[in-house]
Amino acid sequence: MATSRRSGRRAGASGTREAILAAASALFAERGYEATTIRAVAAQAGVDPALVHHFHGSKEALFAAATRLPYNPAEVIPTLLAQGLEGAGERIVRFLVTTWDDEARRAPLLGLMRSALTHDPAGGAITEFVRAGVLGPLTRALEGPDAGLRASLVLSQVAGLAVARWLVGVEPLASAPPDVVAAALGPTIQRYLTGPLKEAP
Amino acid sequence: MATSRRSGRRAGASGTREAILAAASALFAERGYEATTIRAVAAQAGVDPALVHHFHGSKEALFAAATRLPYNPAEVIPTLLAQGLEGAGERIVRFLVTTWDDEARRAPLLGLMRSALTHDPAGGAITEFVRAGVLGPLTRALEGPDAGLRASLVLSQVAGLAVARWLVGVEPLASAPPDVVAAALGPTIQRYLTGPLKEAP
């Protein structure tokens, strides 16, 4: 039955997919995120660029797949903000806690964070990806001259949560129930997104 | 003139001081922070434990000196909170920005952070030191059953600021004037110290 359901699929598609991801990993590590093009990844993998687009849609999605991320932030951020900025602080924290509390899903995220925070050669590509795939979408979703500052403030608290709860395991935050984390950090993220930054709230 | 001013100093005092710091560095890295005693450091350095106490006063101070930290958090935190918790959020942020914006002073702090966030063998000792020398004093200065959670929330935003502003350099937060950082993060730290955690402020 599985064979007939898959009959439309090209033989060797999964091999091609793996070749694309291997080429992408190598080029991102070697050239960084910005300087790597989908065209170069396709050439390295020996496939047509249209096939890379077909499988991955965007360079952010390709990077997320190549690094085994459980989600592509460039897609998730607009989705989390699609209902409006009201309440987005708590939605963001709940999404992060749900995803990262799952050990299998957080493993590649923590690996990437460790590389970005050290002198790992891959660190540069990760930092560039965070700019393009996290700060970019967040800044575009915000308004006003402070949009970039707001996005970088959000990132600072998100990075700090990741460090304290998952990377180092600072108690009692590391074991706090998701509702407690959402209630504690949601208002912080919300203020960075939409609150006054120049004075006390 | 320098010679006469220093005439009260024992010959070889600076050699002894260095021997103590070298012994402390080795033992902290080998055994971790908690398991290392001032007595063991003194034995390793071939000096009397009283001399280690004389030079460093406490194990936190010894660790700070051995790792070339520009300050001992176990001393700084009570000082920053001595004027009361009111306004402490902004005082903490201003202290951090003043210290860490200085490249020479932040270098050992960033080195320690990198070790703590990776699989560096010294990472365990650093994490134990953060518990004893940062979270401990902060928790004791706070009140109520949430004191530990509040301290770990403060640490999460402080770690995130360090990552974004100094370790990775996320713009525009990395280049924001100290007043902007204090106004943006001060209220966050203040709420974690004294504000309501269970609902929006």
Short mmCIF file of C-alpha atoms in Angstrom, two decimals:
data_model
loop_
_atom_site.label_atom_id
_atom_site.label_comp_id
_atom_site.label_asym_id
_atom_site.label_seq_id
_atom_site.Cartn_x
_atom_site.Cartn_y
_atom_site.Cartn_z
CA MET A 1 0.00 0.00 0.00
CA ALA A 2 2.79 2.38 0.92
CA THR A 3 4.32 1.73 -2.49
CA SER A 4 1.21 2.69 -4.41
CA ARG A 5 0.69 5.85 -2.28
CA ARG A 6 4.25 6.84 -3.02
CA SER A 7 4.11 5.96 -6.69
CA GLY A 8 4.26 9.60 -7.75
CA ARG A 9 7.58 10.07 -6.01
CA ARG A 10 10.82 10.04 -7.99
CA ALA A 11 13.15 7.16 -7.24
CA GLY A 12 16.11 8.52 -5.30
CA ALA A 13 14.23 11.61 -4.09
CA SER A 14 15.40 11.05 -0.52
CA GLY A 15 18.98 10.66 -1.72
CA THR A 16 18.67 13.94 -3.61
CA ARG A 17 17.18 15.60 -0.55
CA GLU A 18 20.10 14.40 1.58
CA ALA A 19 22.61 15.56 -1.05
CA ILE A 20 21.05 19.03 -1.00
CA LEU A 21 21.18 19.20 2.81
CA ALA A 22 24.78 17.98 2.88
CA ALA A 23 25.78 20.58 0.27
CA ALA A 24 23.92 23.29 2.20
CA SER A 25 25.60 22.35 5.52
CA ALA A 26 29.04 22.42 3.92
CA LEU A 27 28.51 25.77 2.17
CA PHE A 28 26.88 27.52 5.14
CA ALA A 29 29.79 26.44 7.37
CA GLU A 30 32.39 27.42 4.76
CA ARG A 31 31.00 30.71 3.42
CA GLY A 32 28.55 31.81 6.08
CA TYR A 33 24.81 32.26 5.73
CA GLU A 34 24.63 35.50 3.71
CA ALA A 35 27.22 34.52 1.09
CA THR A 36 25.64 31.12 0.40
CA THR A 37 23.09 31.10 -2.41
CA ILE A 38 20.51 28.47 -3.28
CA ARG A 39 22.13 28.37 -6.73
CA ALA A 40 25.52 27.47 -5.19
CA VAL A 41 23.94 24.78 -3.01
CA ALA A 42 22.23 23.29 -6.07
CA ALA A 43 25.51 23.31 -8.05
CA GLN A 44 27.34 21.62 -5.18
CA ALA A 45 24.62 18.96 -4.90
CA GLY A 46 24.49 18.51 -8.68
CA VAL A 47 20.78 19.37 -8.97
CA ASP A 48 18.70 22.10 -10.55
CA PRO A 49 18.15 25.18 -8.32
CA ALA A 50 14.41 24.78 -8.93
CA LEU A 51 14.57 21.46 -7.08
CA VAL A 52 16.11 23.13 -4.01
CA HIS A 53 13.31 25.72 -4.13
CA HIS A 54 10.77 22.95 -4.53
CA PHE A 55 12.03 21.12 -1.44
CA HIS A 56 12.77 24.09 0.81
CA GLY A 57 11.10 27.22 -0.54
CA SER A 58 13.55 29.73 0.96
CA LYS A 59 17.12 30.01 2.16
CA GLU A 60 15.87 30.29 5.76
CA ALA A 61 13.94 27.03 5.33
CA LEU A 62 17.00 25.39 3.77
CA PHE A 63 19.20 26.49 6.69
CA ALA A 64 16.63 25.24 9.21
CA ALA A 65 16.47 21.86 7.44
CA ALA A 66 20.26 21.58 7.06
CA THR A 67 20.77 22.25 10.77
CA ARG A 68 17.85 19.93 11.74
CA LEU A 69 15.95 22.73 13.47
CA PRO A 70 12.47 21.65 14.62
CA TYR A 71 11.01 24.81 13.05
CA ASN A 72 11.94 27.65 10.77
CA PRO A 73 11.76 30.87 12.82
CA ALA A 74 11.25 32.92 9.66
CA GLU A 75 7.92 31.09 9.22
CA VAL A 76 6.96 30.74 12.87
CA ILE A 77 7.41 34.40 13.84
CA PRO A 78 4.93 35.82 11.31
CA THR A 79 2.47 33.07 12.32
CA LEU A 80 2.79 33.90 16.02
CA LEU A 81 2.24 37.59 15.26
CA ALA A 82 -0.54 37.08 12.70
CA GLN A 83 -3.23 37.41 15.39
CA GLY A 84 -1.84 40.85 16.24
CA LEU A 85 0.77 42.13 18.65
CA GLU A 86 -1.71 42.08 21.54
CA GLY A 87 -0.89 39.01 23.62
CA ALA A 88 2.05 38.11 21.38
CA GLY A 89 4.50 38.20 24.31
CA GLU A 90 2.81 35.31 26.04
CA ARG A 91 2.25 33.42 22.75
CA ILE A 92 5.96 33.64 21.95
CA VAL A 93 6.99 32.39 25.41
CA ARG A 94 4.47 29.51 25.27
CA PHE A 95 5.69 28.50 21.81
CA LEU A 96 9.32 28.52 22.97
CA VAL A 97 8.61 26.54 26.15
CA THR A 98 6.52 23.95 24.29
CA THR A 99 9.19 23.44 21.63
CA TRP A 100 12.33 23.66 23.73
CA ASP A 101 11.02 21.64 26.69
CA ASP A 102 10.99 18.66 24.29
CA GLU A 103 14.50 17.24 24.56
CA ALA A 104 14.65 15.85 21.01
CA ARG A 105 13.49 19.14 19.52
CA ARG A 106 15.74 21.37 21.61
CA ALA A 107 18.93 19.35 20.95
CA PRO A 108 19.70 20.94 17.53
CA LEU A 109 18.66 24.36 18.87
CA LEU A 110 21.07 24.08 21.80
CA GLY A 111 23.82 22.83 19.47
CA LEU A 112 23.36 25.89 17.30
CA MET A 113 23.32 28.20 20.31
CA ARG A 114 26.54 26.70 21.64
CA SER A 115 28.22 27.15 18.25
CA ALA A 116 27.01 30.74 17.97
CA LEU A 117 28.26 31.62 21.46
CA THR A 118 31.73 30.20 21.05
CA HIS A 119 34.49 30.47 18.49
CA ASP A 120 33.08 27.56 16.52
CA PRO A 121 33.70 28.20 12.79
CA ALA A 122 29.98 27.64 12.15
CA GLY A 123 29.13 30.39 14.65
CA GLY A 124 29.26 33.17 12.07
CA ALA A 125 26.70 31.51 9.80
CA ILE A 126 24.34 31.00 12.75
CA THR A 127 24.59 34.63 13.82
CA GLU A 128 23.87 35.73 10.25
CA PHE A 129 20.90 33.36 10.14
CA VAL A 130 19.54 34.81 13.40
CA ARG A 131 19.73 38.28 11.84
CA ALA A 132 18.01 37.20 8.62
CA GLY A 133 15.58 34.62 9.98
CA VAL A 134 14.71 35.90 13.46
CA LEU A 135 15.46 39.62 13.85
CA GLY A 136 14.40 40.40 10.27
CA PRO A 137 10.86 38.97 10.48
CA LEU A 138 10.40 40.36 14.00
CA THR A 139 11.53 43.87 13.01
CA ARG A 140 9.27 43.87 9.94
CA ALA A 141 6.27 42.90 12.10
CA LEU A 142 6.83 45.85 14.44
CA GLU A 143 6.30 49.52 13.80
CA GLY A 144 8.07 52.77 14.38
CA PRO A 145 11.68 53.83 14.64
CA ASP A 146 12.28 51.52 17.63
CA ALA A 147 11.35 48.33 15.73
CA GLY A 148 14.94 47.09 15.47
CA LEU A 149 15.69 47.85 19.12
CA ARG A 150 12.49 46.11 20.19
CA ALA A 151 13.39 43.01 18.16
CA SER A 152 16.87 42.86 19.68
CA LEU A 153 15.43 43.28 23.20
CA VAL A 154 13.04 40.37 22.57
CA LEU A 155 15.97 38.30 21.36
CA SER A 156 17.95 39.18 24.50
CA GLN A 157 15.25 37.81 26.82
CA VAL A 158 14.64 34.77 24.62
CA ALA A 159 18.39 34.00 24.55
CA GLY A 160 18.54 34.46 28.33
CA LEU A 161 15.61 32.09 28.82
CA ALA A 162 17.33 29.51 26.61
CA VAL A 163 20.59 29.87 28.56
CA ALA A 164 18.96 29.73 32.00
CA ARG A 165 16.27 27.09 31.43
CA TRP A 166 17.86 24.73 28.91
CA LEU A 167 21.55 25.39 28.30
CA VAL A 168 22.75 25.76 31.91
CA GLY A 169 19.65 24.72 33.88
CA VAL A 170 19.32 27.48 36.48
CA GLU A 171 16.82 26.45 39.13
CA PRO A 172 14.03 27.08 39.89
CA LEU A 173 13.47 28.59 36.42
CA ALA A 174 14.71 25.39 34.73
CA SER A 175 11.92 23.29 36.30
CA ALA A 176 9.18 25.92 36.55
CA PRO A 177 5.86 24.88 34.97
CA PRO A 178 5.17 26.41 31.53
CA ASP A 179 2.37 28.57 32.98
CA VAL A 180 4.77 30.13 35.48
CA VAL A 181 7.33 30.86 32.77
CA ALA A 182 4.65 32.34 30.49
CA ALA A 183 3.29 34.56 33.30
CA ALA A 184 6.79 35.70 34.30
CA LEU A 185 8.31 36.32 30.86
CA GLY A 186 5.24 37.04 28.73
CA PRO A 187 4.87 40.64 30.03
CA THR A 188 8.59 41.28 29.47
CA ILE A 189 8.39 40.22 25.81
CA GLN A 190 5.11 42.12 25.44
CA ARG A 191 6.66 45.34 26.76
CA TYR A 192 9.63 44.95 24.40
CA LEU A 193 7.19 44.46 21.50
CA THR A 194 4.67 47.20 22.22
CA GLY A 195 5.26 48.92 25.59
CA PRO A 196 7.06 52.12 26.48
CA LEU A 197 10.84 51.60 26.38
CA LYS A 198 11.96 54.99 27.59
CA GLU A 199 10.33 54.94 31.02
CA ALA A 200 9.00 52.49 33.57
CA PRO A 201 5.74 50.84 32.40
CA MET B 1 59.36 56.17 46.58
CA ALA B 2 57.41 53.09 45.57
CA THR B 3 59.98 50.98 47.39
CA SER B 4 59.61 52.82 50.69
CA ARG B 5 55.81 52.78 50.44
CA ARG B 6 55.97 49.03 49.95
CA SER B 7 58.52 48.42 52.70
CA GLY B 8 55.94 46.74 54.96
CA ARG B 9 55.30 44.10 52.34
CA ARG B 10 56.84 40.65 52.69
CA ALA B 11 59.48 39.80 50.13
CA GLY B 12 57.94 37.30 47.71
CA ALA B 13 54.36 38.26 48.60
CA SER B 14 53.44 38.65 44.96
CA GLY B 15 54.97 35.24 44.19
CA THR B 16 52.89 33.75 47.01
CA ARG B 17 49.80 35.50 45.71
CA GLU B 18 50.39 34.08 42.23
CA ALA B 19 51.00 30.59 43.65
CA ILE B 20 47.67 30.77 45.49
CA LEU B 21 45.82 31.89 42.34
CA ALA B 22 47.49 29.19 40.24
CA ALA B 23 46.56 26.53 42.82
CA ALA B 24 42.99 27.86 42.98
CA SER B 25 42.62 27.85 39.17
CA ALA B 26 43.87 24.27 38.96
CA LEU B 27 41.66 22.97 41.77
CA PHE B 28 38.50 24.80 40.64
CA ALA B 29 38.96 23.37 37.13
CA GLU B 30 39.71 19.88 38.43
CA ARG B 31 37.20 19.49 41.27
CA GLY B 32 34.61 22.16 40.56
CA TYR B 33 33.72 25.13 42.70
CA GLU B 34 31.78 23.49 45.53
CA ALA B 35 34.27 20.69 46.19
CA THR B 36 37.28 23.02 46.33
CA THR B 37 38.12 24.32 49.80
CA ILE B 38 40.37 27.19 50.81
CA ARG B 39 42.29 24.63 52.88
CA ALA B 40 42.97 22.51 49.77
CA VAL B 41 44.07 25.55 47.78
CA ALA B 42 46.45 26.54 50.57
CA ALA B 43 47.90 23.00 50.72
CA GLN B 44 48.40 22.95 46.95
CA ALA B 45 50.12 26.36 47.06
CA GLY B 46 52.21 25.35 50.09
CA VAL B 47 50.95 28.17 52.29
CA ASP B 48 48.91 28.52 55.46
CA PRO B 49 45.10 28.69 54.91
CA ALA B 50 45.10 31.90 56.98
CA LEU B 51 47.17 33.54 54.25
CA VAL B 52 44.59 32.65 51.60
CA HIS B 53 41.90 34.15 53.83
CA HIS B 54 44.08 37.20 54.37
CA PHE B 55 44.48 37.79 50.63
CA HIS B 56 40.98 36.85 49.47
CA GLY B 57 38.56 36.78 52.39
CA SER B 58 36.12 34.27 50.90
CA LYS B 59 35.95 31.45 48.37
CA GLU B 60 33.86 33.66 46.06
CA ALA B 61 36.58 36.34 46.19
CA LEU B 62 39.25 33.71 45.55
CA PHE B 63 37.36 32.40 42.51
CA ALA B 64 36.86 35.93 41.17
CA ALA B 65 40.59 36.65 41.57
CA ALA B 66 41.67 33.31 40.08
CA THR B 67 39.51 33.88 37.00
CA ARG B 68 40.59 37.58 36.75
CA LEU B 69 37.03 38.84 37.12
CA PRO B 70 36.84 42.63 37.38
CA TYR B 71 34.53 42.29 40.41
CA ASN B 72 33.23 39.71 42.83
CA PRO B 73 29.46 39.43 42.30
CA ALA B 74 29.00 38.10 45.83
CA GLU B 75 30.21 41.51 47.09
CA VAL B 76 28.71 43.70 44.39
CA ILE B 77 25.15 42.35 44.61
CA PRO B 78 24.60 43.19 48.31
CA THR B 79 26.12 46.63 47.66
CA LEU B 80 23.79 47.30 44.73
CA LEU B 81 20.80 46.23 46.85
CA ALA B 82 21.90 47.98 50.06
CA GLN B 83 19.93 51.12 49.15
CA GLY B 84 16.79 49.01 48.98
CA LEU B 85 15.04 47.08 46.24
CA GLU B 86 13.33 50.22 44.96
CA GLY B 87 15.24 51.29 41.84
CA ALA B 88 17.55 48.28 42.07
CA GLY B 89 16.58 47.09 38.56
CA GLU B 90 18.04 50.16 36.92
CA ARG B 91 21.07 50.21 39.26
CA ILE B 92 21.90 46.62 38.31
CA VAL B 93 21.60 47.32 34.57
CA ARG B 94 23.73 50.48 34.85
CA PHE B 95 26.39 48.61 36.82
CA LEU B 96 26.50 45.83 34.22
CA VAL B 97 26.67 48.21 31.26
CA THR B 98 29.40 50.31 32.87
CA THR B 99 31.51 47.27 33.68
CA TRP B 100 30.92 45.14 30.60
CA ASP B 101 31.14 48.00 28.08
CA ASP B 102 34.81 48.25 29.07
CA GLU B 103 36.55 45.77 26.78
CA ALA B 104 39.39 44.93 29.19
CA ARG B 105 36.98 44.29 32.05
CA ARG B 106 34.49 42.24 30.05
CA ALA B 107 37.13 39.94 28.47
CA PRO B 108 37.40 37.57 31.47
CA LEU B 109 33.62 37.73 31.99
CA LEU B 110 32.97 36.70 28.37
CA GLY B 111 35.60 33.96 28.62
CA LEU B 112 33.82 32.56 31.66
CA MET B 113 30.44 32.79 29.96
CA ARG B 114 31.72 30.95 26.90
CA SER B 115 33.15 28.18 29.09
CA ALA B 116 29.93 27.89 31.07
CA LEU B 117 27.82 27.66 27.90
CA THR B 118 29.87 24.98 26.19
CA HIS B 119 31.26 21.62 27.13
CA ASP B 120 34.45 23.21 28.44
CA PRO B 121 35.67 21.18 31.46
CA ALA B 122 35.79 24.41 33.49
CA GLY B 123 32.11 25.03 32.74
CA GLY B 124 30.86 23.07 35.75
CA ALA B 125 32.88 25.13 38.23
CA ILE B 126 31.59 28.36 36.69
CA THR B 127 27.98 27.24 36.91
CA GLU B 128 28.50 26.28 40.57
CA PHE B 129 30.09 29.67 41.20
CA VAL B 130 27.12 31.44 39.61
CA ARG B 131 24.83 29.53 41.99
CA ALA B 132 26.91 30.34 45.07
CA GLY B 133 28.14 33.82 44.17
CA VAL B 134 25.29 35.31 42.12
CA LEU B 135 22.01 33.48 42.72
CA GLY B 136 22.75 32.93 46.41
CA PRO B 137 23.28 36.60 47.37
CA LEU B 138 20.38 37.70 45.13
CA THR B 139 17.97 35.15 46.61
CA ARG B 140 18.94 36.09 50.17
CA ALA B 141 18.30 39.77 49.42
CA LEU B 142 14.76 39.05 48.22
CA GLU B 143 11.74 38.02 50.20
CA GLY B 144 8.95 35.52 50.03
CA PRO B 145 8.55 32.08 48.54
CA ASP B 146 9.33 33.36 45.03
CA ALA B 147 12.82 34.66 45.95
CA GLY B 148 14.64 31.87 44.12
CA LEU B 149 12.46 32.16 41.02
CA ARG B 150 12.94 35.95 41.01
CA ALA B 151 16.71 35.57 41.22
CA SER B 152 16.78 33.08 38.34
CA LEU B 153 14.57 35.37 36.24
CA VAL B 154 16.97 38.28 36.86
CA LEU B 155 19.84 36.03 35.83
CA SER B 156 18.00 35.04 32.64
CA GLN B 157 17.68 38.67 31.48
CA VAL B 158 21.23 39.53 32.55
CA ALA B 159 22.59 36.50 30.65
CA GLY B 160 20.51 37.48 27.62
CA LEU B 161 21.84 41.04 27.73
CA ALA B 162 25.39 39.69 27.92
CA VAL B 163 24.77 37.38 24.96
CA ALA B 164 23.06 40.00 22.80
CA ARG B 165 25.14 43.09 23.60
CA TRP B 166 28.62 41.68 24.17
CA LEU B 167 28.97 38.03 23.22
CA VAL B 168 27.23 38.06 19.82
CA GLY B 169 26.70 41.77 19.24
CA VAL B 170 23.05 41.98 18.18
CA GLU B 171 22.31 45.41 16.77
CA PRO B 172 20.94 47.89 17.61
CA LEU B 173 21.09 46.69 21.25
CA ALA B 174 24.86 46.16 21.02
CA SER B 175 25.49 49.85 20.27
CA ALA B 176 22.60 51.41 22.20
CA PRO B 177 23.64 54.16 24.65
CA PRO B 178 23.74 53.06 28.31
CA ASP B 179 20.69 55.25 29.11
CA VAL B 180 18.63 53.44 26.49
CA VAL B 181 19.67 50.03 27.83
CA ALA B 182 18.94 51.10 31.42
CA ALA B 183 15.49 52.44 30.46
CA ALA B 184 14.64 49.32 28.44
CA LEU B 185 15.93 46.61 30.80
CA GLY B 186 15.72 48.34 34.19
CA PRO B 187 11.94 47.84 34.49
CA THR B 188 12.29 44.17 33.48
CA ILE B 189 14.82 43.49 36.24
CA GLN B 190 12.75 45.57 38.67
CA ARG B 191 9.62 43.53 37.97
CA TYR B 192 11.55 40.27 38.43
CA LEU B 193 12.85 41.61 41.78
CA THR B 194 9.69 43.08 43.24
CA GLY B 195 6.78 43.11 40.78
CA PRO B 196 3.88 40.71 40.28
CA LEU B 197 5.04 37.56 38.49
CA LYS B 198 1.72 35.81 38.09
CA GLU B 199 -0.05 38.40 35.97
CA ALA B 200 0.69 41.29 33.65
CA PRO B 201 2.13 44.32 35.50
#
